[in-house]
C-alpha cells in the first residue's frame, strides 16, 4: 500500500501521462511544489515498489500496478471534488479541501460518498431539498 506521499506522486504521474503522454521530473516537481531532487528520490522508491519503471535520463512509465492505483486515485480525487461541489462548498476551497481529506478516508468511505453523489444526481429535487436545508441553517447563524 503506498503512503500518502507516494499516492500524490502516482496521481500526478498518472495525470501527466494521460494529458501529455509522458511525465518529466520537472513537471512532477512543479505540480507538487517540490524540488526536482525530491521527485528523483520518490521516483526511485516507486520503482523499487513496482509502481513504475524508471531509467535515469530516459524517463518513467507506470507499471500495470501503478496505472491501476493512479486511476483509482484520480477517481477518488474527482469524486471528492464532485461531492464537495455538490454539497455547496465554495469552489475556491474545493481543491484544498480535497487535498486535506483524500488520504484520510478509507475506500469504503469513498465508495459510500460515491453512492451519495449518485443519490443526489439521480433526482434533482433531492439536491433542492439539501439546498433548502442549507439556506435555512445559514439563516440561523
PDB file of C-alpha atoms in Angstrom, residues 7-8 11 71-91 93-118 120-121:
ATOM      1  CA  UNK A   7      -0.121   8.448  -3.710  1.00  0.00           C
ATOM      2  CA  UNK A   8       0.350  12.141  -4.538  1.00  0.00           C
ATOM      3  CA  UNK A  11      -1.685  10.501  -9.043  1.00  0.00           C
ATOM      4  CA  UNK A  71      -6.669   5.517 -11.966  1.00  0.00           C
ATOM      5  CA  UNK A  72      -8.212   4.856  -8.529  1.00  0.00           C
ATOM      6  CA  UNK A  73      -6.511   7.907  -7.026  1.00  0.00           C
ATOM      7  CA  UNK A  74      -7.774  10.175  -9.798  1.00  0.00           C
ATOM      8  CA  UNK A  75     -11.267   8.704  -9.328  1.00  0.00           C
ATOM      9  CA  UNK A  76     -11.060   9.388  -5.577  1.00  0.00           C
ATOM     10  CA  UNK A  77      -9.894  12.959  -6.115  1.00  0.00           C
ATOM     11  CA  UNK A  78     -12.515  13.755  -8.751  1.00  0.00           C
ATOM     12  CA  UNK A  79     -15.277  12.119  -6.703  1.00  0.00           C
ATOM     13  CA  UNK A  80     -14.394  14.148  -3.621  1.00  0.00           C
ATOM     14  CA  UNK A  81     -14.314  17.347  -5.688  1.00  0.00           C
ATOM     15  CA  UNK A  82     -17.702  16.459  -7.122  1.00  0.00           C
ATOM     16  CA  UNK A  83     -19.084  15.701  -3.651  1.00  0.00           C
ATOM     17  CA  UNK A  84     -17.846  18.950  -2.104  1.00  0.00           C
ATOM     18  CA  UNK A  85     -19.194  20.981  -5.016  1.00  0.00           C
ATOM     19  CA  UNK A  86     -22.498  19.132  -4.764  1.00  0.00           C
ATOM     20  CA  UNK A  87     -22.930  19.923  -1.081  1.00  0.00           C
ATOM     21  CA  UNK A  88     -22.150  23.585  -1.666  1.00  0.00           C
ATOM     22  CA  UNK A  89     -18.521  24.046  -0.633  1.00  0.00           C
ATOM     23  CA  UNK A  90     -17.169  27.231  -2.184  1.00  0.00           C
ATOM     24  CA  UNK A  91     -15.424  26.428  -5.454  1.00  0.00           C
ATOM     25  CA  UNK A  93     -11.906  25.949  -1.398  1.00  0.00           C
ATOM     26  CA  UNK A  94     -12.674  22.628  -3.060  1.00  0.00           C
ATOM     27  CA  UNK A  95      -9.188  21.635  -4.266  1.00  0.00           C
ATOM     28  CA  UNK A  96      -7.507  22.440  -0.964  1.00  0.00           C
ATOM     29  CA  UNK A  97     -10.243  20.649   0.987  1.00  0.00           C
ATOM     30  CA  UNK A  98      -9.874  17.523  -1.156  1.00  0.00           C
ATOM     31  CA  UNK A  99      -6.107  17.577  -0.693  1.00  0.00           C
ATOM     32  CA  UNK A 100      -6.685  17.766   3.052  1.00  0.00           C
ATOM     33  CA  UNK A 101      -9.051  14.812   3.328  1.00  0.00           C
ATOM     34  CA  UNK A 102      -8.377  12.396   0.488  1.00  0.00           C
ATOM     35  CA  UNK A 103      -5.645  10.422   2.263  1.00  0.00           C
ATOM     36  CA  UNK A 104      -7.640  10.106   5.477  1.00  0.00           C
ATOM     37  CA  UNK A 105     -10.680   8.289   4.131  1.00  0.00           C
ATOM     38  CA  UNK A 106     -10.950   4.554   3.663  1.00  0.00           C
ATOM     39  CA  UNK A 107     -12.027   3.154   0.317  1.00  0.00           C
ATOM     40  CA  UNK A 108     -15.264   2.086   1.990  1.00  0.00           C
ATOM     41  CA  UNK A 109     -15.941   5.746   2.844  1.00  0.00           C
ATOM     42  CA  UNK A 110     -15.010   6.813  -0.689  1.00  0.00           C
ATOM     43  CA  UNK A 111     -17.464   4.321  -2.182  1.00  0.00           C
ATOM     44  CA  UNK A 112     -20.222   5.460   0.202  1.00  0.00           C
ATOM     45  CA  UNK A 113     -19.585   9.072  -0.831  1.00  0.00           C
ATOM     46  CA  UNK A 114     -19.888   7.852  -4.429  1.00  0.00           C
ATOM     47  CA  UNK A 115     -23.275   6.361  -3.543  1.00  0.00           C
ATOM     48  CA  UNK A 116     -24.355   9.664  -2.035  1.00  0.00           C
ATOM     49  CA  UNK A 117     -23.246  11.640  -5.101  1.00  0.00           C
ATOM     50  CA  UNK A 118     -25.211   9.221  -7.277  1.00  0.00           C
ATOM     51  CA  UNK A 120     -28.298  13.338  -5.381  1.00  0.00           C
ATOM     52  CA  UNK A 121     -27.634  13.199  -9.121  1.00  0.00           C
TER      53      UNK A 121
END
